[in-house]
mmCIF file of C-alpha atoms in Angstrom:
data_model
loop_
_atom_site.group_PDB
_atom_site.id
_atom_site.type_symbol
_atom_site.label_atom_id
_atom_site.label_comp_id
_atom_site.label_asym_id
_atom_site.label_seq_id
_atom_site.Cartn_x
_atom_site.Cartn_y
_atom_site.Cartn_z
ATOM 1 C CA MET A 808 13.053 -7.185 -17.465
ATOM 2 C CA SER A 809 14.218 -5.566 -14.231
ATOM 3 C CA ASP A 810 17.419 -6.001 -12.156
ATOM 4 C CA TYR A 811 15.604 -5.148 -8.977
ATOM 5 C CA ALA A 812 15.357 -7.777 -6.232
ATOM 6 C CA TYR A 813 13.157 -7.120 -3.229
ATOM 7 C CA PRO A 814 15.401 -7.138 -0.090
ATOM 8 C CA GLY A 815 12.669 -7.911 2.489
ATOM 9 C CA GLN A 816 11.584 -11.354 3.815
ATOM 10 C CA GLU A 817 8.368 -10.281 5.510
ATOM 11 C CA LEU A 818 5.923 -10.696 2.661
ATOM 12 C CA GLU A 819 5.129 -14.304 3.578
ATOM 13 C CA LEU A 820 4.699 -13.398 7.193
ATOM 14 C CA PHE A 821 2.275 -10.464 6.622
ATOM 15 C CA ALA A 822 0.354 -12.523 4.045
ATOM 16 C CA ARG A 823 -1.164 -14.235 7.080
ATOM 17 C CA ALA A 824 -2.501 -10.937 8.422
ATOM 18 C CA VAL A 825 -6.004 -11.418 6.942
ATOM 19 C CA ASN A 826 -7.833 -9.320 9.504
ATOM 20 C CA TRP A 827 -5.575 -6.350 8.714
ATOM 21 C CA LYS A 828 -6.162 -6.755 4.991
ATOM 22 C CA ARG A 829 -9.911 -6.929 5.471
ATOM 23 C CA TYR A 830 -9.890 -3.853 7.660
ATOM 24 C CA LEU A 831 -7.790 -2.007 5.148
ATOM 25 C CA ARG A 832 -10.219 -2.993 2.373
ATOM 26 C CA SER A 833 -13.159 -1.691 4.424
ATOM 27 C CA ARG A 834 -11.471 1.723 4.893
ATOM 28 C CA VAL A 835 -9.993 2.310 1.374
ATOM 29 C CA GLY A 836 -12.330 0.299 -0.889
ATOM 30 C CA ARG A 837 -14.529 3.227 -1.654
ATOM 31 C CA PHE A 838 -11.639 4.936 -3.434
ATOM 32 C CA ILE A 839 -10.844 1.953 -5.732
ATOM 33 C CA THR A 840 -12.897 2.047 -8.921
ATOM 34 C CA GLY A 841 -12.623 1.386 -12.623
ATOM 35 C CA SER A 842 -9.299 0.401 -14.078
ATOM 36 C CA VAL A 843 -6.764 -0.079 -11.268
ATOM 37 C CA LEU A 844 -2.945 0.037 -11.303
ATOM 38 C CA GLU A 845 -1.266 -1.507 -8.237
ATOM 39 C CA VAL A 846 2.341 -0.451 -8.068
ATOM 40 C CA GLY A 847 4.496 -3.034 -6.183
ATOM 41 C CA ALA A 848 2.078 -5.935 -5.988
ATOM 42 C CA GLY A 849 4.456 -8.378 -4.346
ATOM 43 C CA LEU A 850 2.949 -11.800 -3.748
ATOM 44 C CA GLY A 851 -0.553 -10.566 -4.515
ATOM 45 C CA THR A 852 -2.191 -11.107 -1.142
ATOM 46 C CA THR A 853 -3.267 -7.489 -0.957
ATOM 47 C CA THR A 854 -4.235 -7.614 -4.599
ATOM 48 C CA ARG A 855 -6.633 -10.455 -3.967
ATOM 49 C CA MET A 856 -8.266 -8.796 -1.008
ATOM 50 C CA LEU A 857 -8.695 -5.325 -2.695
ATOM 51 C CA CYS A 858 -9.992 -6.929 -5.933
ATOM 52 C CA GLN A 859 -13.010 -7.896 -3.949
ATOM 53 C CA VAL A 860 -14.380 -4.316 -4.134
ATOM 54 C CA ARG A 861 -15.066 -5.235 -7.855
ATOM 55 C CA PRO A 862 -13.260 -2.630 -10.028
ATOM 56 C CA ARG A 863 -13.420 -3.071 -13.731
ATOM 57 C CA SER A 864 -9.859 -4.338 -14.223
ATOM 58 C CA TRP A 865 -6.599 -4.660 -12.242
ATOM 59 C CA THR A 866 -2.984 -4.257 -13.441
ATOM 60 C CA CYS A 867 -0.169 -5.444 -11.105
ATOM 61 C CA LEU A 868 3.148 -3.677 -11.568
ATOM 62 C CA GLU A 869 6.017 -5.512 -9.809
ATOM 63 C CA PRO A 870 9.696 -4.564 -10.231
ATOM 64 C CA ASP A 871 11.085 -7.852 -8.876
ATOM 65 C CA ASP A 872 10.963 -10.326 -11.786
ATOM 66 C CA HIS A 873 10.817 -13.341 -9.511
ATOM 67 C CA LEU A 874 7.867 -11.945 -7.505
ATOM 68 C CA ALA A 875 6.119 -10.955 -10.735
ATOM 69 C CA CYS A 876 6.549 -14.556 -12.073
ATOM 70 C CA GLU A 877 5.211 -15.950 -8.789
ATOM 71 C CA LEU A 878 2.239 -13.530 -8.839
ATOM 72 C CA ARG A 879 1.306 -14.410 -12.413
ATOM 73 C CA GLU A 880 1.491 -18.167 -11.580
ATOM 74 C CA MET A 881 -0.671 -17.658 -8.521
ATOM 75 C CA LEU A 882 -3.350 -15.855 -10.531
ATOM 76 C CA GLN A 883 -3.353 -18.574 -13.134
ATOM 77 C CA ARG A 884 -3.842 -21.214 -10.448
ATOM 78 C CA ASP A 885 -6.425 -19.283 -8.532
ATOM 79 C CA PRO A 886 -7.863 -16.493 -10.651
ATOM 80 C CA VAL A 887 -9.852 -13.565 -9.383
ATOM 81 C CA ASP A 888 -13.200 -12.591 -10.790
ATOM 82 C CA LEU A 889 -12.078 -9.756 -13.020
ATOM 83 C CA PRO A 890 -9.467 -9.090 -15.721
ATOM 84 C CA VAL A 891 -5.918 -8.952 -14.227
ATOM 85 C CA ARG A 892 -2.577 -8.526 -15.889
ATOM 86 C CA VAL A 893 0.908 -8.603 -14.416
ATOM 87 C CA ILE A 894 3.640 -6.290 -15.671
ATOM 88 C CA PRO A 895 7.301 -6.772 -14.476
ATOM 89 C CA GLY A 896 8.790 -3.319 -13.985
ATOM 90 C CA THR A 897 8.260 0.063 -12.495
ATOM 91 C CA ILE A 898 6.077 3.058 -13.258
ATOM 92 C CA ALA A 899 8.653 4.119 -15.818
ATOM 93 C CA CYS A 900 7.896 0.954 -17.921
ATOM 94 C CA LEU A 901 4.320 2.026 -18.665
ATOM 95 C CA ALA A 902 3.411 3.347 -22.073
ATOM 96 C CA GLU A 903 3.044 7.109 -22.149
ATOM 97 C CA ASN A 904 -0.660 6.871 -22.960
ATOM 98 C CA ASP A 905 -1.550 4.305 -20.278
ATOM 99 C CA ARG A 906 -4.282 5.738 -18.095
ATOM 100 C CA PHE A 907 -5.891 4.333 -14.955
ATOM 101 C CA ASP A 908 -8.922 5.377 -12.845
ATOM 102 C CA THR A 909 -7.125 4.372 -9.623
ATOM 103 C CA ILE A 910 -3.430 4.045 -8.829
ATOM 104 C CA VAL A 911 -2.573 2.196 -5.602
ATOM 105 C CA TYR A 912 0.634 2.050 -3.483
ATOM 106 C CA VAL A 913 0.152 -0.240 -0.470
ATOM 107 C CA ASP A 914 3.262 -0.480 1.737
ATOM 108 C CA VAL A 915 5.441 0.409 -1.285
ATOM 109 C CA LEU A 916 6.216 4.153 -1.392
ATOM 110 C CA GLU A 917 8.530 3.943 1.631
ATOM 111 C CA HIS A 918 10.743 1.620 -0.353
ATOM 112 C CA ILE A 919 11.251 4.202 -3.136
ATOM 113 C CA ARG A 920 14.077 6.643 -2.607
ATOM 114 C CA LEU A 921 12.704 9.354 -4.868
ATOM 115 C CA ASP A 922 9.171 9.250 -3.656
ATOM 116 C CA ALA A 923 8.027 12.659 -4.805
ATOM 117 C CA GLU A 924 9.210 11.947 -8.353
ATOM 118 C CA GLU A 925 7.531 8.638 -8.173
ATOM 119 C CA LEU A 926 4.111 10.043 -7.358
ATOM 120 C CA GLN A 927 4.551 12.850 -9.953
ATOM 121 C CA GLN A 928 5.235 10.226 -12.620
ATOM 122 C CA ALA A 929 2.280 8.156 -11.473
ATOM 123 C CA SER A 930 -0.036 11.154 -11.666
ATOM 124 C CA ARG A 931 0.653 11.340 -15.441
ATOM 125 C CA HIS A 932 -1.039 7.936 -15.773
ATOM 126 C CA LEU A 933 -4.149 8.997 -13.803
ATOM 127 C CA SER A 934 -7.381 9.450 -15.755
ATOM 128 C CA PRO A 935 -9.460 12.662 -15.297
ATOM 129 C CA GLY A 936 -11.327 12.293 -12.042
ATOM 130 C CA GLY A 937 -9.106 9.449 -11.027
ATOM 131 C CA CYS A 938 -7.682 8.650 -7.595
ATOM 132 C CA LEU A 939 -4.157 8.144 -6.321
ATOM 133 C CA LEU A 940 -4.097 6.049 -3.054
ATOM 134 C CA VAL A 941 -1.070 5.607 -0.747
ATOM 135 C CA VAL A 942 -0.942 3.374 2.255
ATOM 136 C CA ALA A 943 2.272 3.573 4.245
ATOM 137 C CA PRO A 944 3.873 3.041 7.640
ATOM 138 C CA ALA A 945 3.374 6.064 9.859
ATOM 139 C CA HIS A 946 5.683 8.222 12.049
ATOM 140 C CA GLN A 947 9.391 8.464 11.658
ATOM 141 C CA SER A 948 9.697 8.178 15.399
ATOM 142 C CA LEU A 949 8.769 4.513 14.968
ATOM 143 C CA PHE A 950 11.499 3.784 12.420
ATOM 144 C CA SER A 951 13.168 0.593 13.632
ATOM 145 C CA PRO A 952 15.761 -1.979 12.691
ATOM 146 C CA PHE A 953 12.807 -3.821 11.056
ATOM 147 C CA ASP A 954 12.166 -0.920 8.743
ATOM 148 C CA ALA A 955 15.838 -0.764 7.767
ATOM 149 C CA ALA A 956 16.064 -4.561 7.243
ATOM 150 C CA ILE A 957 13.217 -4.574 4.664
ATOM 151 C CA GLY A 958 14.366 -1.632 2.688
ATOM 152 C CA HIS A 959 12.283 1.321 4.113
ATOM 153 C CA PHE A 960 13.791 4.702 3.444
ATOM 154 C CA ARG A 961 11.377 6.495 5.741
ATOM 155 C CA ARG A 962 7.912 6.433 7.497
ATOM 156 C CA TYR A 963 5.224 9.148 6.818
ATOM 157 C CA ASP A 964 2.751 11.392 8.561
ATOM 158 C CA HIS A 965 0.016 13.695 7.212
ATOM 159 C CA HIS A 966 2.443 16.569 6.673
ATOM 160 C CA GLY A 967 4.917 14.314 4.764
ATOM 161 C CA LEU A 968 2.264 13.080 2.484
ATOM 162 C CA VAL A 969 0.823 16.533 1.751
ATOM 163 C CA ALA A 970 4.344 17.675 0.837
ATOM 164 C CA LEU A 971 4.413 14.920 -1.854
ATOM 165 C CA THR A 972 1.252 16.167 -3.555
ATOM 166 C CA PRO A 973 1.797 15.863 -7.299
ATOM 167 C CA ALA A 974 1.090 18.913 -9.425
ATOM 168 C CA GLY A 975 -2.483 18.877 -10.763
ATOM 169 C CA LEU A 976 -3.855 16.738 -7.945
ATOM 170 C CA ARG A 977 -5.611 17.787 -4.722
ATOM 171 C CA VAL A 978 -5.599 16.043 -1.338
ATOM 172 C CA GLU A 979 -8.988 14.368 -0.849
ATOM 173 C CA SER A 980 -8.431 12.445 2.335
ATOM 174 C CA LEU A 981 -5.810 11.787 4.971
ATOM 175 C CA PHE A 982 -6.251 9.450 7.888
ATOM 176 C CA TYR A 983 -4.483 7.013 10.254
ATOM 177 C CA LEU A 984 -5.277 3.316 10.979
ATOM 178 C CA ASP A 985 -4.221 0.884 13.671
ATOM 179 C CA SER A 986 -4.354 3.125 16.709
ATOM 180 C CA ILE A 987 -3.780 0.113 19.120
ATOM 181 C CA GLY A 988 -0.737 -0.960 17.193
ATOM 182 C CA TYR A 989 0.575 2.613 17.403
ATOM 183 C CA LEU A 990 0.084 2.811 21.141
ATOM 184 C CA ALA A 991 1.596 -0.644 21.703
ATOM 185 C CA SER A 992 4.659 0.279 19.684
ATOM 186 C CA PHE A 993 5.718 2.789 22.402
ATOM 187 C CA ALA A 994 4.953 0.335 25.189
ATOM 188 C CA ASN A 995 6.895 -2.526 23.472
ATOM 189 C CA ARG A 996 10.083 -1.181 22.112
ATOM 190 C CA TRP A 997 11.459 -4.677 22.228
ATOM 191 C CA PHE A 998 9.235 -5.586 19.351
ATOM 192 C CA LEU A 999 10.460 -2.648 17.212
ATOM 193 C CA ASN A 1000 14.052 -3.437 17.887
ATOM 194 C CA ARG A 1001 13.934 -6.812 16.168
ATOM 195 C CA ASN A 1002 14.996 -7.082 12.585
ATOM 196 C CA MET A 1003 12.106 -9.363 11.936
ATOM 197 C CA PRO A 1004 8.922 -10.070 13.906
ATOM 198 C CA THR A 1005 7.956 -13.655 14.566
ATOM 199 C CA LEU A 1006 4.888 -15.356 13.085
ATOM 200 C CA GLY A 1007 3.438 -15.434 16.648
ATOM 201 C CA GLN A 1008 3.862 -11.632 16.970
ATOM 202 C CA ILE A 1009 2.207 -11.066 13.627
ATOM 203 C CA MET A 1010 -0.774 -13.255 14.626
ATOM 204 C CA VAL A 1011 -1.196 -11.433 17.957
ATOM 205 C CA TRP A 1012 -1.138 -8.107 16.161
ATOM 206 C CA ASP A 1013 -3.604 -9.334 13.448
ATOM 207 C CA ARG A 1014 -6.031 -11.133 15.762
ATOM 208 C CA VAL A 1015 -6.000 -8.843 18.812
ATOM 209 C CA PHE A 1016 -4.543 -5.426 18.019
ATOM 210 C CA VAL A 1017 -6.209 -5.036 14.620
ATOM 211 C CA ARG A 1018 -9.625 -6.087 15.933
ATOM 212 C CA ALA A 1019 -9.302 -3.586 18.787
ATOM 213 C CA SER A 1020 -8.177 -0.864 16.392
ATOM 214 C CA ARG A 1021 -11.437 -1.259 14.382
ATOM 215 C CA LEU A 1022 -13.267 0.133 17.289
ATOM 216 C CA CYS A 1023 -10.675 2.455 18.742
ATOM 217 C CA ASP A 1024 -9.760 4.094 15.337
ATOM 218 C CA ARG A 1025 -13.295 5.394 15.121
ATOM 219 C CA LEU A 1026 -13.150 6.758 18.720
ATOM 220 C CA PHE A 1027 -9.906 8.501 17.867
ATOM 221 C CA GLY A 1028 -11.419 9.882 14.664
ATOM 222 C CA TYR A 1029 -8.767 8.155 12.552
ATOM 223 C CA ARG A 1030 -6.235 10.691 13.892
ATOM 224 C CA VAL A 1031 -3.971 8.056 15.555
ATOM 225 C CA GLY A 1032 -2.391 5.012 14.038
ATOM 226 C CA LYS A 1033 0.646 3.089 12.888
ATOM 227 C CA THR A 1034 -0.430 3.294 9.247
ATOM 228 C CA VAL A 1035 -1.230 6.469 7.283
ATOM 229 C CA VAL A 1036 -3.436 6.658 4.262
ATOM 230 C CA GLY A 1037 -3.334 9.434 1.668
ATOM 231 C CA VAL A 1038 -5.809 9.927 -1.180
ATOM 232 C CA TRP A 1039 -5.368 12.439 -4.033
ATOM 233 C CA ARG A 1040 -7.900 13.292 -6.751
ATOM 234 C CA ASN A 1041 -7.318 14.429 -10.368
ATOM 235 C CA ASP A 1042 -10.092 17.013 -10.748
ATOM 236 C CA LEU A 1043 -9.576 17.361 -14.482
ATOM 237 C CA GLN A 1044 -12.703 16.446 -16.411
ATOM 238 C CA ALA A 1045 -12.616 13.962 -19.312
ATOM 239 C CA GLU A 1046 -12.827 15.641 -22.695
#
């Protein structure tokens, strides 16, 4: 059991952002294989979308006991087409010999105060040849009252993620997503200065900005965006 309670109230809002989750899946799905550990699974909306890339199995790790219970009940009501288990707790709750082919942090690492220690600990549970994937909000210059309200300690860029590289892993890929959202953030500081976006704003972002970003991100070479993705590889070979 965990005493942690997630402070944010945005999970239900962003659960409606289906275009964003599909776009994210299209860009990171190739890294998700074999046995998967998702750290901070929340309500499971990202879980359900990423499971569609058909890994072998999926383990959801969620430190908020209430959210873990909701997630387990949701998966029982509407199961996905692969083995899934839900573990209440943090990376420290795993058995020492637990190993995964892919470990995923989607909009989670920014909530963890000791982020470097977190990734180093996660790397110990990565199988030889395995992949560590982090998706996080980009650019500290965009840090807003919304970030603070939902428990973010920071935002990231390429350099910040490289600095977190766990011992024994190498950086395989770094790229940005949502270039239109990034550009609009500077033109619409009124949006960033709110403690919580409205459902209408989320829908405009998801239906208009995300769709435009699918095209523009390619034009920018995935070098501009409001979200940053980091991928590390464990190059050790299985014995």
